[in-house]
CSV table of C-alpha atoms in Angstrom, one decimal:
chain,number,residue,atom,x,y,z
A,1,VAL,CA,-24.0,-19.4,23.8
A,2,GLN,CA,-24.0,-21.4,26.9
A,3,GLU,CA,-27.7,-23.0,25.8
A,4,ALA,CA,-25.8,-23.8,23.0
A,5,LEU,CA,-23.2,-25.3,24.7
A,6,VAL,CA,-25.0,-27.6,26.2
A,7,SER,CA,-27.2,-28.8,23.8
A,8,ALA,CA,-23.9,-29.6,22.0
A,9,ARG,CA,-22.6,-31.4,25.3
A,10,HIS,CA,-25.4,-33.2,25.1
A,11,ALA,CA,-26.0,-34.4,21.5
A,12,GLN,CA,-22.2,-35.0,20.6
A,13,PRO,CA,-22.2,-38.2,22.2
A,14,GLY,CA,-24.6,-39.3,20.2
A,15,TRP,CA,-23.1,-38.3,17.1
A,16,GLU,CA,-20.0,-39.5,17.2
A,17,SER,CA,-21.9,-43.3,18.3
A,18,THR,CA,-23.2,-43.0,14.6
A,19,SER,CA,-21.8,-45.4,12.2
A,20,GLY,CA,-19.1,-43.5,9.8
A,21,SER,CA,-21.3,-44.2,7.0
A,22,GLU,CA,-24.2,-42.5,8.3
A,23,ARG,CA,-22.1,-39.6,9.0
A,24,ARG,CA,-21.2,-39.7,5.8
A,25,ASP,CA,-24.9,-39.6,4.4
A,26,ALA,CA,-26.0,-37.1,6.3
A,27,LEU,CA,-22.6,-35.2,4.8
A,28,MET,CA,-23.5,-36.0,1.7
A,29,ALA,CA,-27.6,-35.2,1.7
A,30,TRP,CA,-26.8,-31.7,2.9
A,31,ALA,CA,-24.2,-31.2,-0.2
A,32,ASP,CA,-27.2,-32.0,-2.1
A,33,ALA,CA,-29.3,-29.9,0.1
A,34,LEU,CA,-26.8,-26.8,-0.5
A,35,ALA,CA,-27.0,-27.6,-4.6
A,36,ARG,CA,-30.3,-27.3,-4.7
A,37,ASN,CA,-30.3,-24.0,-3.1
A,38,HIS,CA,-27.2,-22.9,-5.3
A,39,ALA,CA,-29.0,-19.7,-6.4
A,40,LEU,CA,-30.6,-18.8,-3.0
A,41,MET,CA,-27.4,-19.1,-1.2
A,42,ALA,CA,-25.2,-16.8,-4.0
A,43,ASP,CA,-28.0,-14.1,-3.4
A,44,LEU,CA,-27.1,-14.3,0.5
A,45,GLU,CA,-23.3,-14.6,-0.3
A,46,GLN,CA,-23.6,-11.3,-2.8
A,47,LEU,CA,-25.9,-9.3,-0.7
A,48,GLN,CA,-23.7,-9.8,2.5
A,49,THR,CA,-20.4,-9.6,1.0
A,50,GLY,CA,-20.7,-7.2,-2.4
A,51,LYS,CA,-18.6,-9.6,-4.3
A,52,PRO,CA,-20.0,-10.2,-8.2
A,53,ARG,CA,-21.8,-13.4,-8.9
A,54,GLU,CA,-19.1,-15.4,-9.8
A,55,ASP,CA,-17.4,-15.3,-6.9
A,56,ALA,CA,-20.1,-16.1,-5.1
A,57,GLU,CA,-20.9,-19.0,-7.3
A,58,TYR,CA,-17.5,-20.2,-6.7
A,59,GLU,CA,-18.0,-19.8,-2.9
A,60,VAL,CA,-21.2,-21.9,-3.0
A,61,ASN,CA,-19.6,-24.6,-5.3
A,62,ASP,CA,-16.3,-24.9,-3.4
A,63,THR,CA,-18.3,-25.4,-0.2
A,64,ILE,CA,-20.5,-28.4,-1.6
A,65,GLU,CA,-17.3,-29.9,-2.9
A,66,CYS,CA,-15.9,-29.7,0.5
A,67,LEU,CA,-18.8,-31.6,2.1
A,68,ARG,CA,-18.4,-34.1,0.1
A,69,TYR,CA,-14.7,-34.6,0.5
A,70,PHE,CA,-14.7,-34.7,4.0
A,71,ALA,CA,-18.0,-36.8,3.6
A,72,GLY,CA,-15.8,-39.0,1.9
A,73,TYR,CA,-13.9,-39.8,5.3
A,74,ALA,CA,-16.7,-40.0,7.7
A,75,ASP,CA,-15.8,-44.1,7.6
A,76,LYS,CA,-12.2,-43.8,7.4
A,77,LEU,CA,-10.7,-42.7,10.4
A,78,PHE,CA,-8.9,-45.7,11.2
A,79,GLY,CA,-6.0,-45.9,13.7
A,80,HIS,CA,-2.8,-47.9,13.7
A,81,SER,CA,-2.4,-51.8,14.7
A,82,MET,CA,1.5,-52.5,16.1
A,83,MET,CA,2.8,-56.1,17.3
A,84,ASP,CA,5.9,-55.6,18.8
A,85,ASN,CA,7.7,-58.2,21.8
A,86,ASN,CA,4.0,-60.1,22.3
A,87,LEU,CA,2.8,-56.7,23.0
A,88,HIS,CA,-0.7,-55.5,20.7
A,89,SER,CA,-1.0,-51.9,20.7
A,90,ILE,CA,-3.5,-49.8,18.8
A,91,THR,CA,-4.2,-46.3,18.0
A,92,MET,CA,-7.7,-44.9,18.1
A,93,ARG,CA,-8.9,-41.2,16.7
A,94,GLU,CA,-11.7,-40.3,18.6
A,95,ALA,CA,-14.0,-36.6,18.5
A,96,TYR,CA,-12.7,-33.7,20.8
A,97,GLY,CA,-16.1,-33.2,21.7
A,98,VAL,CA,-17.7,-29.8,21.5
A,99,VAL,CA,-15.1,-27.7,18.9
A,100,GLY,CA,-16.2,-23.7,18.1
A,101,LEU,CA,-15.4,-22.5,14.9
A,102,VAL,CA,-14.9,-18.9,14.2
A,103,VAL,CA,-14.3,-17.7,10.6
A,104,SER,CA,-13.9,-14.2,9.1
A,105,PHE,CA,-16.0,-11.9,6.7
A,106,ASN,CA,-13.7,-12.5,3.3
A,107,TYR,CA,-14.6,-16.3,2.1
A,108,PRO,CA,-18.2,-16.5,4.4
A,109,LEU,CA,-19.6,-19.7,3.3
A,110,MET,CA,-16.2,-21.7,1.9
A,111,LEU,CA,-14.6,-20.9,5.0
A,112,ALA,CA,-17.4,-22.4,7.6
A,113,GLY,CA,-17.6,-25.5,4.7
A,114,TRP,CA,-13.8,-25.5,5.0
A,115,LYS,CA,-14.4,-26.3,8.7
A,116,LEU,CA,-17.6,-27.9,9.2
A,117,ALA,CA,-17.2,-30.3,7.2
A,118,PRO,CA,-14.2,-32.1,8.8
A,119,ALA,CA,-15.2,-31.3,12.3
A,120,LEU,CA,-18.5,-33.2,11.8
A,121,ALA,CA,-17.4,-35.8,9.5
A,122,ALA,CA,-15.0,-36.7,13.0
A,123,GLY,CA,-18.2,-36.8,15.1
A,124,ASN,CA,-17.7,-33.9,16.9
A,125,SER,CA,-20.8,-30.4,17.5
A,126,VAL,CA,-19.9,-27.7,16.7
A,127,LEU,CA,-20.8,-24.1,17.8
A,128,LEU,CA,-20.0,-21.7,14.5
A,129,LYS,CA,-19.2,-18.1,14.8
A,130,PRO,CA,-19.6,-16.4,11.6
A,131,ALA,CA,-18.1,-13.1,11.3
A,132,PRO,CA,-20.7,-9.7,12.3
A,133,GLN,CA,-20.7,-8.4,8.9
A,134,THR,CA,-21.4,-11.5,7.2
A,135,PRO,CA,-23.5,-14.1,9.0
A,136,LEU,CA,-26.7,-14.9,6.6
A,137,THR,CA,-25.0,-17.6,4.8
A,138,ALA,CA,-23.6,-19.6,7.7
A,139,LEU,CA,-27.2,-19.6,8.9
A,140,ALA,CA,-28.8,-20.3,5.6
A,141,LEU,CA,-26.6,-23.2,5.6
A,142,ALA,CA,-27.3,-24.1,9.3
A,143,ASP,CA,-31.1,-24.4,7.7
A,144,LEU,CA,-30.6,-26.8,5.4
A,145,ALA,CA,-28.8,-28.7,7.7
A,146,ASP,CA,-32.2,-29.2,9.4
A,147,GLY,CA,-33.8,-32.9,9.8
A,148,LEU,CA,-30.4,-34.1,8.4
A,149,LEU,CA,-28.0,-33.6,11.2
A,150,PRO,CA,-29.6,-33.9,14.8
A,151,SER,CA,-30.8,-31.5,17.7
A,152,GLY,CA,-27.7,-29.9,18.6
A,153,VAL,CA,-24.7,-31.1,16.7
A,154,LEU,CA,-24.8,-27.8,14.7
A,155,SER,CA,-25.5,-24.0,16.0
A,156,VAL,CA,-24.7,-21.0,14.6
A,157,LEU,CA,-24.2,-17.7,17.0
A,158,PRO,CA,-23.6,-14.9,15.7
A,159,GLY,CA,-22.0,-11.7,16.9
A,160,ASP,CA,-19.7,-9.4,18.3
A,161,ALA,CA,-15.9,-10.8,19.0
A,162,GLN,CA,-17.4,-11.5,22.8
A,163,VAL,CA,-19.5,-13.8,21.3
A,164,GLY,CA,-16.5,-15.4,19.5
A,165,ARG,CA,-14.8,-15.5,22.9
A,166,ALA,CA,-17.5,-17.6,24.8
A,167,VAL,CA,-17.3,-19.9,22.1
A,168,ILE,CA,-13.8,-20.6,22.3
A,169,ASP,CA,-13.6,-20.6,26.0
A,170,GLY,CA,-16.4,-23.4,26.0
A,171,ALA,CA,-15.2,-25.4,23.5
A,172,ASP,CA,-12.9,-28.7,23.5
A,173,LYS,CA,-11.2,-27.7,20.2
A,174,ALA,CA,-11.3,-24.5,18.7
A,175,SER,CA,-10.5,-23.5,15.5
A,176,PHE,CA,-10.4,-19.8,14.3
A,177,THR,CA,-9.9,-17.8,10.8
A,178,GLY,CA,-9.1,-14.0,11.0
A,179,SER,CA,-5.9,-11.5,11.8
A,180,THR,CA,-3.0,-12.7,13.2
A,181,ARG,CA,-3.6,-10.2,16.1
A,182,ALA,CA,-6.9,-12.1,16.8
A,183,GLY,CA,-5.1,-15.2,16.8
A,184,GLN,CA,-2.4,-14.0,18.9
A,185,ALA,CA,-5.4,-13.0,21.4
A,186,ILE,CA,-7.0,-16.4,21.4
A,187,MET,CA,-3.8,-18.0,22.3
A,188,ARG,CA,-2.7,-16.0,25.4
A,189,GLU,CA,-6.7,-16.5,26.9
A,190,GLN,CA,-6.9,-20.4,25.9
A,191,ALA,CA,-3.2,-20.6,27.6
A,192,ASP,CA,-4.4,-21.8,31.1
A,193,ARG,CA,-6.9,-24.4,29.4
A,194,LEU,CA,-3.9,-25.4,27.1
A,195,THR,CA,-7.2,-25.3,24.4
A,196,PRO,CA,-5.9,-27.0,21.3
A,197,LEU,CA,-5.9,-24.5,18.4
A,198,THR,CA,-5.9,-24.1,15.0
A,199,LEU,CA,-5.6,-20.7,13.7
A,200,GLU,CA,-5.4,-19.6,10.0
A,201,CYS,CA,-3.7,-15.9,10.4
A,202,GLY,CA,-2.7,-13.6,8.0
A,203,GLY,CA,0.1,-13.5,5.3
A,204,LYS,CA,2.5,-11.1,3.2
A,205,ASN,CA,2.6,-13.3,0.6
A,206,PRO,CA,5.6,-13.4,-2.2
A,207,VAL,CA,6.0,-14.4,-5.3
A,208,VAL,CA,9.1,-14.7,-7.8
A,209,VAL,CA,8.8,-14.4,-11.3
A,210,LEU,CA,12.6,-15.9,-13.0
A,211,LYS,CA,13.5,-14.4,-15.9
A,212,ASP,CA,12.1,-17.3,-17.8
A,213,ALA,CA,9.3,-17.5,-17.3
A,214,ASN,CA,6.1,-16.4,-19.7
A,215,ILE,CA,5.5,-12.9,-18.6
A,216,GLU,CA,2.2,-12.4,-19.5
A,217,GLU,CA,1.0,-15.9,-18.2
A,218,ALA,CA,2.8,-14.9,-15.1
A,219,ALA,CA,1.2,-11.1,-15.5
A,220,GLY,CA,-2.6,-12.4,-15.1
A,221,HIS,CA,-2.0,-15.1,-12.5
A,222,VAL,CA,-0.4,-12.4,-10.0
A,223,ALA,CA,-2.8,-9.8,-11.0
A,224,LEU,CA,-5.9,-11.8,-10.0
A,225,GLY,CA,-4.3,-13.4,-6.9
A,226,ALA,CA,-3.7,-9.6,-5.7
A,227,PHE,CA,-6.8,-7.9,-6.2
A,228,SER,CA,-9.7,-10.5,-6.8
A,229,ASN,CA,-12.0,-10.6,-4.1
A,230,ALA,CA,-10.7,-6.8,-3.4
A,231,GLY,CA,-7.6,-7.8,-2.3
A,232,GLN,CA,-9.8,-9.1,1.3
A,233,ASN,CA,-7.4,-12.7,1.3
A,234,CYS,CA,-4.9,-14.2,3.5
A,235,CYS,CA,-3.4,-15.5,0.5
A,236,ALA,CA,-3.4,-12.6,-1.9
A,237,VAL,CA,-0.1,-12.1,-3.7
A,238,SER,CA,1.4,-8.6,-2.1
A,239,ARG,CA,5.1,-8.6,-2.7
A,240,VAL,CA,6.3,-9.8,-6.0
A,241,TYR,CA,10.5,-9.8,-6.5
A,242,VAL,CA,11.2,-9.7,-10.4
A,243,ASP,CA,14.5,-11.0,-12.2
A,244,ARG,CA,16.2,-7.6,-12.9
A,245,SER,CA,15.8,-8.4,-17.1
A,246,ILE,CA,12.5,-8.9,-17.2
A,247,HIS,CA,11.7,-6.5,-14.6
A,248,ASP,CA,9.2,-3.7,-16.9
A,249,ALA,CA,8.1,-5.8,-19.3
A,250,PHE,CA,6.6,-7.4,-16.2
A,251,VAL,CA,5.4,-4.4,-14.8
A,252,GLU,CA,3.5,-3.6,-18.3
A,253,ALA,CA,2.0,-6.6,-18.5
A,254,VAL,CA,0.2,-6.5,-15.0
A,255,ILE,CA,-0.9,-2.7,-15.3
A,256,ARG,CA,-2.8,-4.3,-18.1
A,257,GLU,CA,-4.3,-7.3,-16.6
A,258,MET,CA,-4.9,-4.9,-13.7
A,259,ASP,CA,-8.7,-3.2,-14.8
A,260,ARG,CA,-9.4,-6.9,-16.1
A,261,ILE,CA,-10.0,-8.0,-13.1
A,262,ASP,CA,-14.0,-7.8,-11.8
A,263,TYR,CA,-14.1,-7.5,-7.9
A,264,GLY,CA,-16.5,-6.1,-5.4
A,265,PRO,CA,-15.9,-3.4,-2.7
A,266,LEU,CA,-14.6,-3.7,0.9
A,267,ILE,CA,-16.4,-5.1,3.3
A,268,ASP,CA,-16.9,-2.0,5.8
A,269,GLN,CA,-15.8,1.6,6.7
A,270,ASN,CA,-13.5,0.1,8.9
A,271,GLN,CA,-11.7,-2.0,6.4
A,272,TYR,CA,-11.9,0.9,4.1
A,273,ASP,CA,-10.5,3.4,6.3
A,274,ARG,CA,-7.0,1.4,7.1
A,275,VAL,CA,-6.6,0.3,3.3
A,276,LEU,CA,-6.8,4.6,2.1
A,277,GLY,CA,-4.6,4.9,5.2
A,278,TYR,CA,-1.9,2.4,3.3
A,279,LEU,CA,-2.9,4.6,0.1
A,280,ARG,CA,-1.8,7.8,1.8
A,281,GLN,CA,1.7,6.6,2.9
A,282,ARG,CA,4.6,8.9,1.2
A,283,SER,CA,7.3,6.1,-0.2
A,284,PRO,CA,9.4,6.7,-2.1
A,285,ALA,CA,7.3,3.8,-4.3
A,286,HIS,CA,5.6,4.8,-8.3
A,287,VAL,CA,1.9,4.5,-7.0
A,288,ALA,CA,-0.2,3.6,-10.8
A,289,PRO,CA,-4.2,3.1,-10.1
A,290,ILE,CA,-6.4,2.4,-12.4
A,291,SER,CA,-9.8,4.5,-12.7
A,292,ARG,CA,-13.0,3.0,-12.2
A,293,LYS,CA,-15.9,4.7,-11.4
A,294,ASP,CA,-16.5,5.9,-7.8
A,295,THR,CA,-19.3,3.8,-6.2
A,296,GLY,CA,-20.2,6.1,-3.4
A,297,GLY,CA,-19.7,3.1,-1.1
A,298,TYR,CA,-16.4,1.4,-0.1
A,299,PHE,CA,-15.1,0.4,-3.5
A,300,VAL,CA,-10.9,1.1,-3.6
A,301,PRO,CA,-9.1,1.1,-7.4
A,302,ALA,CA,-6.4,-1.4,-7.5
A,303,THR,CA,-3.1,0.1,-7.1
A,304,LEU,CA,-0.1,-0.6,-8.0
A,305,PHE,CA,3.5,0.1,-6.4
A,306,THR,CA,6.5,-0.7,-8.2
A,307,GLY,CA,10.0,-0.2,-6.9
A,308,VAL,CA,9.1,-0.9,-3.5
A,309,PRO,CA,12.3,-1.1,-1.0
A,310,ASP,CA,12.0,-4.5,1.4
A,311,GLY,CA,11.8,-2.5,4.3
A,312,VAL,CA,8.7,0.3,4.2
A,313,PRO,CA,5.2,-1.1,5.7
A,314,MET,CA,3.9,-1.4,2.3
A,315,ALA,CA,5.9,-4.3,1.8
A,316,THR,CA,6.0,-6.1,5.0
A,317,GLU,CA,2.4,-5.2,6.2
A,318,GLU,CA,-0.8,-7.1,5.6
A,319,ILE,CA,-2.9,-4.5,4.2
A,320,PHE,CA,-5.9,-6.7,3.1
A,321,GLY,CA,-7.2,-4.4,0.2
A,322,PRO,CA,-6.8,-4.1,-4.0
A,323,VAL,CA,-3.1,-3.1,-3.1
A,324,LEU,CA,0.1,-5.3,-5.0
A,325,SER,CA,3.6,-3.9,-4.2
A,326,ILE,CA,6.5,-5.0,-6.6
A,327,LEU,CA,9.8,-4.4,-5.1
A,328,GLU,CA,13.2,-3.6,-6.6
A,329,PRO,CA,14.2,-6.5,-9.1
A,330,PHE,CA,16.7,-9.6,-8.2
A,331,ASP,CA,19.8,-9.9,-10.0
A,332,ASP,CA,19.9,-13.6,-8.8
A,333,VAL,CA,17.4,-16.4,-6.8
A,334,GLY,CA,19.6,-17.2,-4.2
A,335,SER,CA,18.8,-13.2,-3.2
A,336,ALA,CA,15.1,-13.5,-4.2
A,337,ILE,CA,14.6,-16.1,-2.1
A,338,GLN,CA,16.6,-15.1,1.1
A,339,ARG,CA,14.4,-11.9,0.7
A,340,ALA,CA,10.9,-13.4,0.3
A,341,ASN,CA,11.9,-15.8,3.4
A,342,GLN,CA,12.3,-12.2,5.5
A,343,SER,CA,8.7,-11.5,6.7
A,344,PRO,CA,7.9,-12.4,9.8
A,345,TYR,CA,4.6,-14.4,8.2
A,346,GLY,CA,4.1,-17.6,6.1
A,347,LEU,CA,1.5,-18.1,4.8
A,348,ALA,CA,1.3,-18.8,0.9
A,349,SER,CA,3.7,-18.0,-2.0
A,350,GLY,CA,4.2,-18.7,-5.9
A,351,VAL,CA,6.9,-18.8,-8.3
A,352,PHE,CA,6.8,-18.8,-12.1
A,353,SER,CA,9.5,-20.4,-14.1
A,354,ALA,CA,9.6,-22.3,-17.6
A,355,ASP,CA,12.0,-24.4,-15.8
A,356,TYR,CA,9.7,-26.8,-13.5
A,357,ARG,CA,13.0,-28.0,-11.8
A,358,LYS,CA,14.0,-25.0,-11.5
A,359,ALA,CA,11.2,-23.5,-9.5
A,360,TYR,CA,10.8,-26.6,-7.6
A,361,GLN,CA,14.4,-25.9,-6.5
A,362,VAL,CA,12.8,-22.2,-5.1
A,363,ALA,CA,9.6,-23.6,-3.9
A,364,SER,CA,11.4,-26.3,-2.0
A,365,LYS,CA,13.5,-23.1,0.2
A,366,LEU,CA,10.1,-20.9,0.2
A,367,ARG,CA,9.2,-20.8,4.0
A,368,THR,CA,5.3,-20.8,3.5
A,369,GLY,CA,2.9,-23.6,4.5
A,370,TYR,CA,1.4,-23.5,0.8
A,371,VAL,CA,3.7,-22.3,-3.0
A,372,TRP,CA,1.7,-22.0,-6.1
A,373,ILE,CA,4.5,-23.1,-9.3
A,374,ASN,CA,2.9,-20.9,-12.2
A,375,THR,CA,-0.7,-20.3,-10.8
A,376,TYR,CA,-2.2,-18.8,-7.8
A,377,ASN,CA,-5.2,-19.2,-5.7
A,378,VAL,CA,-6.2,-22.9,-6.4
A,379,MET,CA,-7.0,-24.5,-3.5
A,380,PRO,CA,-8.5,-28.1,-4.4
A,381,PRO,CA,-10.1,-29.4,-0.8
A,382,TYR,CA,-7.4,-32.6,-1.1
A,383,ASN,CA,-4.7,-30.1,-0.5
A,384,PRO,CA,-3.7,-29.3,3.2
A,385,PHE,CA,-4.1,-25.2,4.0
A,386,GLY,CA,-2.1,-24.1,6.5
A,387,GLY,CA,1.0,-21.5,7.4
A,388,ARG,CA,3.7,-21.3,9.1
A,389,LYS,CA,5.7,-18.3,11.2
A,390,LEU,CA,2.8,-15.5,12.3
A,391,SER,CA,0.3,-17.4,9.5
A,392,GLY,CA,-1.1,-19.9,11.8
A,393,ILE,CA,-0.7,-23.0,13.5
A,394,GLY,CA,-2.3,-26.6,11.9
A,395,ASN,CA,-4.4,-27.1,8.9
A,396,ASP,CA,-7.5,-26.8,7.1
A,397,LEU,CA,-8.4,-29.0,4.3
A,398,GLY,CA,-6.7,-31.8,3.1
A,399,ARG,CA,-6.7,-35.4,5.1
A,400,ALA,CA,-4.9,-33.1,7.7
A,401,ALA,CA,-8.1,-31.1,8.7
A,402,LEU,CA,-9.3,-34.7,10.0
A,403,ASP,CA,-6.9,-34.8,12.3
A,404,GLU,CA,-7.0,-30.9,13.5
A,405,PHE,CA,-10.5,-32.6,14.9
A,406,THR,CA,-9.5,-35.7,16.2
A,407,PHE,CA,-7.5,-36.9,19.3
A,408,VAL,CA,-4.8,-39.9,19.2
A,409,LYS,CA,-5.7,-42.5,22.2
A,410,SER,CA,-2.7,-45.3,22.2
A,411,VAL,CA,-4.5,-49.3,23.5
């Protein structure tokens, strides 16, 4: 780590001093190299995560799109010019210097792209620490950048939490994706240095289904949002509030959808044991497992709990597995919003209704960083993504991500 840090500090001033158009062209060329190696990268993503081919290919495509999106910003890091009382002032956006990026195992390539692209477009050098379970695509992505980025501008450092701690300790700015507990530990450890942090942490994400919603469409989006990637998704649907008048029909529709979702195993033994621990808990809720062939690995069948009370662990704690809770139904929308907002998390949420005016009213009152209406998990690179409360600080994606990796100087 120390050798990489020295190289990054040596390379960063030269990288920042290049023109924005040069950084743009380098990122575009990197995206093109990734596109040429699309099949190989999808192979590696499948190998290290076990996810279906379609999901692995989606990650590659998303990373290509993300690199190209932020390449377009590399020559557009504008400040402001102001004149008042014969005083001319300007603001400048400057790179922080060396940034440390730590990403999780659930979307290894995509999350790396989300952070690398804006950090490099802004003129920073980067130390990237992938999750210990999934380093392959990060290493391969760095190989593709060979000859496109100056030596020392990008280093990938696989390893355990100790490596991640060293990366963040040496950085001028850090961006982390992972559990809330780990994010809190990073904040405590960096408090003395006041290191600027972006933290994308956990969620217990609610969906509110109003009585005029299209039941089949809503059930399809909810099931996909809950069970895709084996539920290993920080913004996975995990608790659903349904109007009492359509509750039973909605539950039946979700059960029909569950067996249509293709996903792979959980990432490792620890995650497998954690999820099974929740499934073994005594609960007044009804459990409806969907039978699948036992793979002998870390595969967990999609499982639905219904009639879940608000206060039990199934309704309050992030499980990070293919488990969905439909909570006790509601009779008025106001109570559903109030119950949805009770969580200490505030990452993502969804609303389903045929009345868009009503849906937007509900969306405006949900205290989460991202809200979907009549869809779920659609995340274009131009929309900022970040949470509130215990779900994190700051944003990935969108123009806001450039702000995360630059410092504003007034002159």
